[in-house]
Amino acid sequence: MKNKLIYTVFLAAALSACTEDTMDSINKDEANPPAQSVNAKFQITDATMATAFSGWGGAYAWYVSTFTEQTFGTGNNQLMKAELRMRGETAASTTYNNEWNAIYGNLNNIRQIIDKCADGGLNAGQSDLLGMAQVLWVLNAELLTDVHGDIPYSEALKTDQPKLDKQEDIYADLLVRIGDAISLLDAAAADDMNNAGAQDILYGGDPSRWLGLAHAVKARLLLNTSFRDNGAYAKALAAGEAALTAGFDGAQLTVFNGVDCDNPWTAYSWSRYYTGANGTVVDLMTSRNDPRLDVYAWDAFGTGYAYAPAGDSELAKSTNTVGLPVWLENGAAPLHLFSIAELHFIIAECKARAGADASGNLAAAVQASFDDYAAATEETFGDASAYVAALGAPTLAEVMVQKYLAQTRDEQVQTYNDLRRCKAQGEEFVKLLNPNNSQGGQNQWPLRLPYGNSDVVSNPNVTAAFGTGNDAGNYIFTENVWLFGGSR
């Protein structure tokens, strides 16, 4: 009897414990664990991919490329409207709403990584992951402020109606962050850390390669501030040289898997065919006997129109008529976050402005561009030395033209920055030819891009900056961002 009682008590206790354990776990979604329990290395993958797809290789670049005249907007729809500089498209808050939301979503993901790497966090002490996250934060936030100017920043991701921070303050923070990233990645490389491994789809978790990218990003940030800082070119040169010393050889993704993942430019082109070759680029290439011309202006539809003159309304309204760059048909074309060509162009520009010899970096930049065009089109361009020699002495103007041609491949957002920066400094190295850039005595070329609709309609701070009624969005034609001479 005594043994039976003991057994009964034991069984009741066991059943009670089992029931409590079951109840504790019954509402857990094991397939979707809470963010705080996920190792940050798994978030690095998505953060990197989103930086490329939703950021530097997404709709911002597609639209901006028509404004820089590196591509031609056609297909009788959105990009046609951008080509013809129709305000209803270029100034609408809905135009970039998806990208606006996606980048803030990515910043939230990156913020979680940073928090997890703090003291007491799930990934505390993993300075390689923290350094990577800071680089990705800078790349995303830089893109937003470069194209929009003042944006929600210090209060973003913390409140429903964050204030707008001044671009000057945002850039100051970005430079601090990239400096922190350099220190973190330098230490991680010295300790031979690799906490990300294969989850890092950019560099396989190697902090020394991320260190090179961090120096390159710093060089670009400093270059963008040159209108506001007389010493920026010397600082950018030093950062660029540090990137080379660190072994930077480019940051690009090859996302094609043969089934369901293509370069975003290709995916967009295949779905819409709104992107053609532009006569502005063709003129520059033709005058230089540039071998890249044949793959840039390709008569894809057999219509006899390998390209269109900038702003041609009839060809803009046509469908499947205007030729396009060959690489838009290659889903395996590499997608750049930061090319080695861009780094050499930054160094070459800084040297040319200082009166130093820029020939070596210009030659390296053009060769890198030739190699990139070849990789993207599966064509062969070979040695660029004869082409570079034919250009003559490396003037500042030619450095900027060659950078424009190189970045026609998929780095048009930085070209947009360069064109606005040089214009603010009274320089015009690439003459834009679209007659629609000015209409009725008014500027129709966007000096910046409009805010995303989700915040325009829900955040009074953004609503006030965007404007209301007949004035809504029109500020983009009259007000430069702070970097390039404006006040916001």
Coordinates of C-alpha atoms in Angstrom, one line a residue:
M1 CA 0.0 0.0 0.0
K2 CA 2.8 2.4 0.9
N3 CA 4.6 1.6 -2.4
K4 CA 1.4 2.2 -4.3
L5 CA 0.9 5.6 -2.7
I6 CA 4.5 6.6 -3.5
Y7 CA 4.0 5.5 -7.1
T8 CA 0.8 7.5 -7.4
V9 CA 2.4 10.7 -6.1
F10 CA 5.4 10.2 -8.4
L11 CA 3.1 9.7 -11.5
A12 CA 1.0 12.7 -10.6
A13 CA 4.1 14.9 -10.3
A14 CA 5.4 13.6 -13.6
L15 CA 2.2 14.3 -15.4
S16 CA 2.0 17.7 -13.8
A17 CA 5.5 18.5 -15.0
C18 CA 4.8 17.2 -18.5
T19 CA 1.7 19.3 -18.7
E20 CA 3.5 22.4 -17.6
D21 CA 6.3 21.8 -20.2
T22 CA 3.7 21.3 -22.8
M23 CA 1.8 24.5 -21.9
D24 CA 5.1 26.4 -21.9
S25 CA 5.9 25.4 -25.5
I26 CA 2.4 25.1 -27.0
N27 CA 2.4 28.6 -28.5
K28 CA 6.0 28.6 -29.7
D29 CA 6.4 28.7 -33.5
E30 CA 9.5 26.5 -33.9
A31 CA 9.7 27.3 -37.6
N32 CA 9.9 31.0 -36.9
P33 CA 11.8 31.7 -33.7
P34 CA 11.8 35.3 -32.3
A35 CA 14.5 37.6 -33.7
Q36 CA 16.3 37.8 -30.4
S37 CA 17.0 34.1 -30.4
V38 CA 18.5 34.0 -33.9
N39 CA 22.2 34.0 -34.3
A40 CA 23.2 37.3 -36.0
K41 CA 25.3 35.5 -38.6
F42 CA 22.0 34.3 -40.2
Q43 CA 20.8 37.8 -40.5
I44 CA 23.9 39.0 -42.3
T45 CA 22.9 37.0 -45.4
D46 CA 19.6 38.8 -45.8
A47 CA 21.1 42.2 -44.9
T48 CA 23.7 41.9 -47.6
M49 CA 21.3 40.6 -50.3
A50 CA 18.8 43.4 -49.5
T51 CA 21.5 46.0 -49.6
A52 CA 22.2 45.0 -53.2
F53 CA 18.7 44.1 -54.4
S54 CA 16.5 46.7 -52.6
G55 CA 19.2 49.3 -52.4
W56 CA 22.0 49.9 -54.9
G57 CA 20.7 47.6 -57.5
G58 CA 16.9 48.3 -57.3
A59 CA 14.5 50.9 -58.5
Y60 CA 16.5 53.8 -57.3
A61 CA 19.2 52.8 -59.8
W62 CA 16.7 52.0 -62.6
Y63 CA 15.1 55.5 -62.4
V64 CA 18.3 57.4 -61.7
S65 CA 19.9 55.8 -64.7
T66 CA 17.4 57.7 -66.9
F67 CA 18.2 61.0 -65.1
T68 CA 22.0 60.4 -65.6
E69 CA 21.2 59.4 -69.2
Q70 CA 23.1 56.1 -68.8
T71 CA 20.0 54.3 -69.9
F72 CA 17.0 55.3 -71.9
G73 CA 13.5 54.9 -70.5
T74 CA 11.1 53.3 -72.9
G75 CA 8.1 50.9 -73.0
N76 CA 5.3 53.5 -72.7
N77 CA 5.1 53.3 -68.9
Q78 CA 7.1 54.3 -65.8
L79 CA 10.5 54.7 -67.2
M80 CA 9.1 56.4 -70.3
K81 CA 7.6 59.0 -67.9
A82 CA 10.9 59.4 -66.3
E83 CA 12.7 59.7 -69.7
L84 CA 10.2 62.5 -70.7
R85 CA 10.6 64.1 -67.2
M86 CA 6.9 63.9 -66.4
R87 CA 6.5 65.4 -62.9
G88 CA 3.7 63.0 -62.1
E89 CA 6.2 60.2 -62.1
T90 CA 9.5 61.9 -61.0
A91 CA 7.9 63.8 -58.1
A92 CA 5.4 61.3 -56.8
S93 CA 5.7 59.8 -53.3
T94 CA 4.6 56.5 -54.6
T95 CA 7.5 56.1 -57.1
Y96 CA 10.1 55.0 -54.6
N97 CA 7.8 53.8 -51.8
N98 CA 8.7 50.1 -52.1
E99 CA 12.5 50.9 -51.9
W100 CA 12.0 53.4 -49.1
N101 CA 10.2 50.8 -47.0
A102 CA 12.6 48.0 -47.9
I103 CA 15.7 49.9 -46.9
Y104 CA 14.2 50.9 -43.6
G105 CA 13.3 47.3 -43.1
N106 CA 16.8 46.3 -43.9
L107 CA 18.2 48.9 -41.4
N108 CA 16.0 47.4 -38.8
N109 CA 17.5 43.9 -39.5
I110 CA 21.0 45.4 -39.3
R111 CA 20.1 47.2 -36.1
Q112 CA 19.2 43.8 -34.5
I113 CA 22.6 42.5 -35.6
I114 CA 24.3 45.4 -34.0
D115 CA 22.3 45.0 -30.8
K116 CA 23.1 41.3 -30.6
C117 CA 26.9 42.1 -30.8
A118 CA 26.7 44.4 -27.9
D119 CA 27.8 43.4 -24.4
G120 CA 25.3 40.8 -23.0
G121 CA 23.9 40.1 -26.5
L122 CA 23.7 36.8 -28.2
N123 CA 26.8 37.6 -30.3
A124 CA 28.7 39.7 -27.9
G125 CA 32.4 39.9 -28.6
Q126 CA 32.0 39.0 -32.3
S127 CA 33.6 42.1 -33.7
D128 CA 33.7 40.7 -37.2
L129 CA 29.9 40.5 -37.4
L130 CA 29.6 43.9 -35.7
G131 CA 32.0 45.4 -38.2
M132 CA 30.1 43.9 -41.2
A133 CA 26.8 45.2 -39.8
Q134 CA 28.2 48.7 -39.4
V135 CA 29.4 48.7 -43.1
L136 CA 26.0 47.5 -44.2
W137 CA 24.3 50.1 -42.1
V138 CA 26.4 52.9 -43.7
L139 CA 25.7 51.6 -47.2
N140 CA 21.9 51.6 -46.7
A141 CA 21.7 54.9 -44.8
E142 CA 24.1 56.6 -47.2
L143 CA 21.9 55.6 -50.1
L144 CA 18.7 57.0 -48.5
T145 CA 20.3 60.3 -47.5
D146 CA 22.2 60.7 -50.8
V147 CA 19.0 60.6 -52.9
H148 CA 16.5 62.1 -50.4
G149 CA 18.5 64.6 -48.3
D150 CA 17.2 65.0 -44.8
I151 CA 15.5 61.7 -43.7
P152 CA 14.3 60.1 -40.5
Y153 CA 17.4 58.7 -38.9
S154 CA 18.2 59.1 -35.2
E155 CA 14.6 58.3 -34.2
A156 CA 13.9 56.0 -37.1
L157 CA 13.0 52.4 -36.1
K158 CA 12.2 53.7 -32.6
T159 CA 8.9 55.6 -33.0
D160 CA 6.0 55.8 -35.4
Q161 CA 6.6 59.5 -36.3
P162 CA 10.4 60.1 -36.2
K163 CA 11.8 63.5 -36.9
L164 CA 13.9 64.3 -40.0
D165 CA 17.6 64.6 -39.3
K166 CA 19.8 67.0 -41.2
Q167 CA 21.9 65.4 -43.9
E168 CA 25.0 67.1 -42.4
D169 CA 24.4 65.3 -39.1
I170 CA 23.7 62.0 -40.8
Y171 CA 26.9 62.1 -42.7
A172 CA 28.8 62.9 -39.6
D173 CA 27.3 59.8 -38.0
L174 CA 28.1 57.7 -41.0
L175 CA 31.7 58.7 -40.9
V176 CA 31.9 57.8 -37.3
R177 CA 30.3 54.4 -37.9
I178 CA 32.6 53.5 -40.8
G179 CA 35.5 54.5 -38.7
D180 CA 34.2 52.1 -36.0
A181 CA 33.7 49.4 -38.6
I182 CA 37.4 49.8 -39.7
S183 CA 38.6 49.4 -36.1
L184 CA 36.4 46.4 -35.5
L185 CA 37.3 44.6 -38.7
D186 CA 41.0 45.4 -38.3
A187 CA 40.9 43.7 -34.8
A188 CA 38.8 40.8 -36.1
A189 CA 41.2 40.2 -38.9
A190 CA 44.2 40.3 -36.5
D191 CA 42.4 37.7 -34.4
D192 CA 41.6 35.6 -37.4
M193 CA 37.8 35.7 -36.6
N194 CA 35.2 34.1 -38.9
N195 CA 31.9 33.9 -37.2
A196 CA 29.8 34.3 -40.3
G197 CA 31.3 31.7 -42.5
A198 CA 29.2 30.8 -45.5
Q199 CA 26.3 33.0 -44.3
D200 CA 28.4 35.9 -45.5
I201 CA 27.6 35.7 -49.2
L202 CA 29.9 38.5 -50.0
Y203 CA 33.3 37.4 -48.6
G204 CA 32.7 34.1 -46.8
G205 CA 33.2 35.7 -43.4
D206 CA 36.7 37.0 -44.1
P207 CA 37.0 40.2 -42.0
S208 CA 40.1 41.3 -43.8
R209 CA 38.1 41.6 -47.1
W210 CA 35.4 43.5 -45.3
L211 CA 38.1 45.8 -43.9
G212 CA 39.0 46.7 -47.5
L213 CA 35.4 47.5 -48.3
A214 CA 35.0 49.6 -45.2
H215 CA 38.0 51.8 -46.3
A216 CA 36.5 52.1 -49.8
V217 CA 33.1 53.1 -48.4
K218 CA 34.8 55.8 -46.3
A219 CA 36.6 57.1 -49.4
R220 CA 33.2 57.4 -51.2
L221 CA 31.6 59.2 -48.3
L222 CA 34.5 61.7 -48.1
L223 CA 34.4 62.3 -51.8
N224 CA 30.6 63.1 -51.6
T225 CA 31.4 65.8 -49.0
S226 CA 33.9 67.6 -51.2
F227 CA 31.6 70.6 -51.9
R228 CA 31.3 71.1 -48.1
D229 CA 34.9 70.3 -47.1
N230 CA 37.9 71.7 -48.9
G231 CA 40.0 68.9 -47.4
A232 CA 37.8 66.1 -48.5
Y233 CA 39.8 65.1 -51.6
A234 CA 42.9 64.6 -49.6
K235 CA 41.0 62.5 -47.0
A236 CA 39.3 60.5 -49.7
L237 CA 42.6 59.8 -51.3
A238 CA 44.1 58.5 -48.1
A239 CA 41.0 56.3 -47.5
G240 CA 41.2 55.0 -51.0
E241 CA 44.9 54.1 -50.7
A242 CA 44.1 52.4 -47.4
A243 CA 41.5 50.3 -49.2
L244 CA 44.0 49.1 -51.7
T245 CA 46.6 48.4 -49.0
A246 CA 43.9 46.3 -47.2
G247 CA 43.5 44.3 -50.4
F248 CA 40.2 45.6 -51.6
D249 CA 39.3 44.0 -55.0
G250 CA 35.7 44.9 -55.3
A251 CA 32.4 44.0 -53.6
Q252 CA 29.9 42.2 -55.9
L253 CA 27.3 39.5 -55.7
T254 CA 26.6 36.8 -58.3
V255 CA 23.1 35.7 -57.3
F256 CA 22.1 33.6 -60.3
N257 CA 21.2 30.0 -59.4
G258 CA 19.8 28.8 -62.7
V259 CA 16.3 28.5 -61.3
D260 CA 14.7 31.4 -59.5
C261 CA 17.2 34.1 -58.7
D262 CA 18.6 36.5 -61.3
N263 CA 20.5 39.8 -61.2
P264 CA 17.7 42.4 -60.3
W265 CA 18.4 44.4 -63.5
T266 CA 17.8 41.3 -65.6
A267 CA 14.7 40.4 -63.7
Y268 CA 13.3 43.9 -64.2
S269 CA 14.3 44.0 -67.9
W270 CA 12.7 40.6 -68.6
S271 CA 9.5 41.6 -66.9
R272 CA 9.1 45.1 -68.4
Y273 CA 11.7 45.9 -71.1
Y274 CA 11.6 49.5 -70.0
T275 CA 15.4 50.0 -70.1
G276 CA 17.2 50.8 -73.4
A277 CA 20.5 52.2 -74.5
N278 CA 20.9 56.0 -74.5
G279 CA 22.5 58.2 -77.2
T280 CA 24.4 60.2 -74.6
V281 CA 26.5 57.2 -73.7
V282 CA 26.7 56.2 -77.4
D283 CA 28.1 59.6 -78.4
L284 CA 30.8 59.4 -75.7
M285 CA 31.8 55.9 -76.6
T286 CA 31.8 56.6 -80.4
S287 CA 34.1 59.6 -80.1
R288 CA 36.6 57.4 -78.2
N289 CA 36.3 54.3 -80.5
D290 CA 35.3 52.5 -77.3
P291 CA 35.1 48.7 -77.7
R292 CA 32.3 48.6 -75.0
L293 CA 29.9 50.3 -77.4
D294 CA 28.8 47.1 -79.2
V295 CA 27.6 45.5 -75.9
Y296 CA 26.1 48.7 -74.6
A297 CA 24.0 49.5 -77.7
W298 CA 22.6 46.2 -79.0
D299 CA 19.7 46.0 -81.4
A300 CA 18.0 43.4 -79.3
F301 CA 14.7 43.5 -81.2
G302 CA 16.0 43.7 -84.7
T303 CA 14.3 47.0 -85.3
G304 CA 17.4 49.0 -86.4
Y305 CA 17.3 51.0 -83.2
A306 CA 20.3 49.9 -81.2
Y307 CA 19.8 53.0 -79.0
A308 CA 17.7 56.1 -78.7
P309 CA 18.6 59.8 -78.5
A310 CA 18.1 61.1 -75.0
G311 CA 14.5 62.3 -74.5
D312 CA 13.2 61.0 -77.9
S313 CA 9.4 60.9 -77.1
E314 CA 8.4 58.6 -79.9
L315 CA 11.0 55.9 -79.0
A316 CA 10.2 56.4 -75.3
K317 CA 6.6 55.6 -76.0
S318 CA 7.4 52.6 -78.1
T319 CA 7.5 49.0 -76.8
N320 CA 10.2 46.4 -77.7
T321 CA 11.8 48.8 -80.1
V322 CA 14.9 50.4 -78.5
G323 CA 18.0 48.2 -78.2
L324 CA 19.5 47.6 -74.8
P325 CA 22.8 46.7 -73.1
V326 CA 23.7 43.0 -73.6
W327 CA 24.2 42.5 -69.8
L328 CA 20.5 43.0 -69.2
E329 CA 19.9 39.6 -70.8
N330 CA 22.3 37.9 -68.5
G331 CA 20.8 36.9 -65.1
A332 CA 24.3 35.8 -64.0
A333 CA 25.8 39.3 -64.4
P334 CA 27.6 40.3 -61.2
L335 CA 25.8 43.0 -59.1
H336 CA 28.0 45.6 -57.6
L337 CA 27.9 47.1 -54.1
F338 CA 31.2 48.8 -54.8
S339 CA 33.5 48.0 -57.7
I340 CA 37.2 48.1 -57.7
A341 CA 36.9 50.4 -60.8
E342 CA 35.0 52.9 -58.6
L343 CA 37.8 52.9 -56.0
H344 CA 40.5 53.5 -58.7
F345 CA 38.4 56.3 -60.1
I346 CA 38.1 58.0 -56.7
I347 CA 41.8 57.9 -56.3
A348 CA 42.4 59.1 -59.9
E349 CA 40.1 62.0 -59.4
C350 CA 41.7 63.0 -56.1
K351 CA 45.1 62.8 -57.7
A352 CA 44.1 64.8 -60.8
R353 CA 42.6 67.5 -58.6
A354 CA 45.8 67.7 -56.6
G355 CA 47.9 67.9 -59.8
A356 CA 49.5 64.5 -59.2
D357 CA 49.9 61.7 -61.7
A358 CA 46.6 59.8 -62.0
S359 CA 47.7 57.7 -65.0
G360 CA 48.2 54.4 -63.0
N361 CA 44.8 54.5 -61.3
L362 CA 43.0 55.6 -64.4
A363 CA 44.5 52.7 -66.3
A364 CA 43.6 50.3 -63.5
A365 CA 40.0 51.7 -63.4
V366 CA 39.4 51.4 -67.1
Q367 CA 40.9 47.9 -67.2
A368 CA 38.6 46.9 -64.3
S369 CA 35.7 48.3 -66.3
F370 CA 36.7 46.3 -69.4
D371 CA 36.9 43.2 -67.2
D372 CA 33.5 43.9 -65.7
Y373 CA 31.8 44.5 -69.0
A374 CA 33.3 41.2 -70.2
A375 CA 32.1 39.3 -67.1
A376 CA 28.6 40.7 -67.5
T377 CA 28.3 40.1 -71.2
E378 CA 30.4 36.9 -71.6
E379 CA 32.4 38.8 -74.3
T380 CA 36.1 39.5 -74.4
F381 CA 37.7 43.0 -74.2
G382 CA 41.2 42.1 -73.3
D383 CA 43.9 44.6 -72.4
A384 CA 42.8 48.2 -72.1
S385 CA 46.2 49.7 -72.3
A386 CA 46.0 50.8 -76.0
Y387 CA 42.6 52.4 -75.4
V388 CA 43.9 54.3 -72.3
A389 CA 47.0 55.4 -74.2
A390 CA 44.7 56.8 -77.0
L391 CA 43.0 59.0 -74.4
G392 CA 46.1 61.0 -73.8
A393 CA 47.2 62.6 -70.6
P394 CA 44.8 61.7 -67.8
T395 CA 42.9 65.0 -67.3
L396 CA 40.3 65.4 -64.6
A397 CA 37.6 65.7 -67.3
E398 CA 38.6 62.3 -68.8
V399 CA 38.7 60.6 -65.5
M400 CA 35.1 61.7 -64.9
V401 CA 33.9 60.6 -68.3
Q402 CA 35.5 57.2 -68.0
K403 CA 33.9 56.8 -64.5
Y404 CA 30.6 57.7 -66.1
L405 CA 31.0 55.1 -68.8
A406 CA 32.2 52.4 -66.3
Q407 CA 29.3 53.0 -63.9
T408 CA 26.8 52.8 -66.8
R409 CA 27.0 49.0 -66.1
D410 CA 25.2 49.1 -62.7
E411 CA 26.5 51.9 -60.5
Q412 CA 24.4 54.8 -61.6
V413 CA 23.4 56.0 -58.2
Q414 CA 26.9 57.1 -57.5
T415 CA 27.0 58.7 -61.0
Y416 CA 23.9 60.7 -59.9
N417 CA 26.0 61.8 -56.8
D418 CA 28.9 62.7 -59.0
L419 CA 26.9 64.8 -61.5
R420 CA 25.2 66.8 -58.7
R421 CA 28.5 67.2 -56.8
C422 CA 30.4 68.5 -59.9
K423 CA 27.5 70.8 -60.8
A424 CA 27.5 72.3 -57.3
Q425 CA 31.2 73.0 -57.9
G426 CA 30.5 74.6 -61.3
E427 CA 31.8 71.7 -63.3
E428 CA 30.2 69.8 -66.2
F429 CA 32.4 67.0 -67.4
V430 CA 29.4 65.0 -68.8
K431 CA 26.9 67.1 -70.7
L432 CA 23.4 65.8 -70.4
L433 CA 21.5 66.0 -73.7
N434 CA 17.8 65.2 -72.8
P435 CA 15.8 68.2 -74.0
N436 CA 13.2 67.5 -71.4
N437 CA 15.5 68.4 -68.6
S438 CA 14.2 71.9 -68.9
Q439 CA 10.6 72.7 -70.0
G440 CA 8.8 76.0 -70.1
G441 CA 11.8 77.7 -68.5
Q442 CA 11.6 75.4 -65.5
N443 CA 14.0 72.7 -64.4
Q444 CA 12.6 69.2 -64.8
W445 CA 15.7 67.3 -63.8
P446 CA 15.3 66.0 -60.3
L447 CA 17.9 67.4 -57.9
R448 CA 16.9 64.7 -55.4
L449 CA 14.2 62.0 -55.1
P450 CA 10.8 62.3 -53.3
Y451 CA 10.1 60.6 -50.0
G452 CA 8.2 57.3 -49.8
N453 CA 4.5 57.5 -49.6
S454 CA 4.2 55.4 -46.4
D455 CA 5.8 58.2 -44.4
V456 CA 4.4 61.0 -46.5
V457 CA 0.9 60.0 -45.5
S458 CA 1.6 58.9 -41.9
N459 CA 4.5 61.0 -40.5
P460 CA 3.7 64.7 -40.2
N461 CA 7.4 65.5 -40.2
V462 CA 7.8 63.9 -43.7
T463 CA 4.5 65.3 -44.9
A464 CA 5.7 68.8 -44.1
A465 CA 9.0 68.2 -45.9
F466 CA 7.3 66.7 -49.0
G467 CA 4.7 69.5 -49.2
T468 CA 0.9 69.4 -49.8
G469 CA -1.5 70.4 -52.5
N470 CA -0.1 71.8 -55.7
D471 CA 3.4 72.1 -54.1
A472 CA 3.6 68.4 -53.2
G473 CA 6.9 67.0 -54.4
N474 CA 7.9 70.0 -56.4
Y475 CA 10.8 70.8 -54.1
I476 CA 12.9 68.1 -55.8
F477 CA 13.3 70.4 -58.8
T478 CA 14.4 73.4 -56.9
E479 CA 16.3 72.3 -53.8
N480 CA 19.6 70.5 -53.7
V481 CA 20.4 68.2 -50.9
W482 CA 22.8 69.6 -48.3
L483 CA 25.8 67.7 -49.7
F484 CA 25.5 69.6 -53.0
G485 CA 24.6 73.1 -51.9
G486 CA 21.1 72.9 -50.5
S487 CA 19.9 73.3 -46.9
R488 CA 18.2 69.9 -46.5

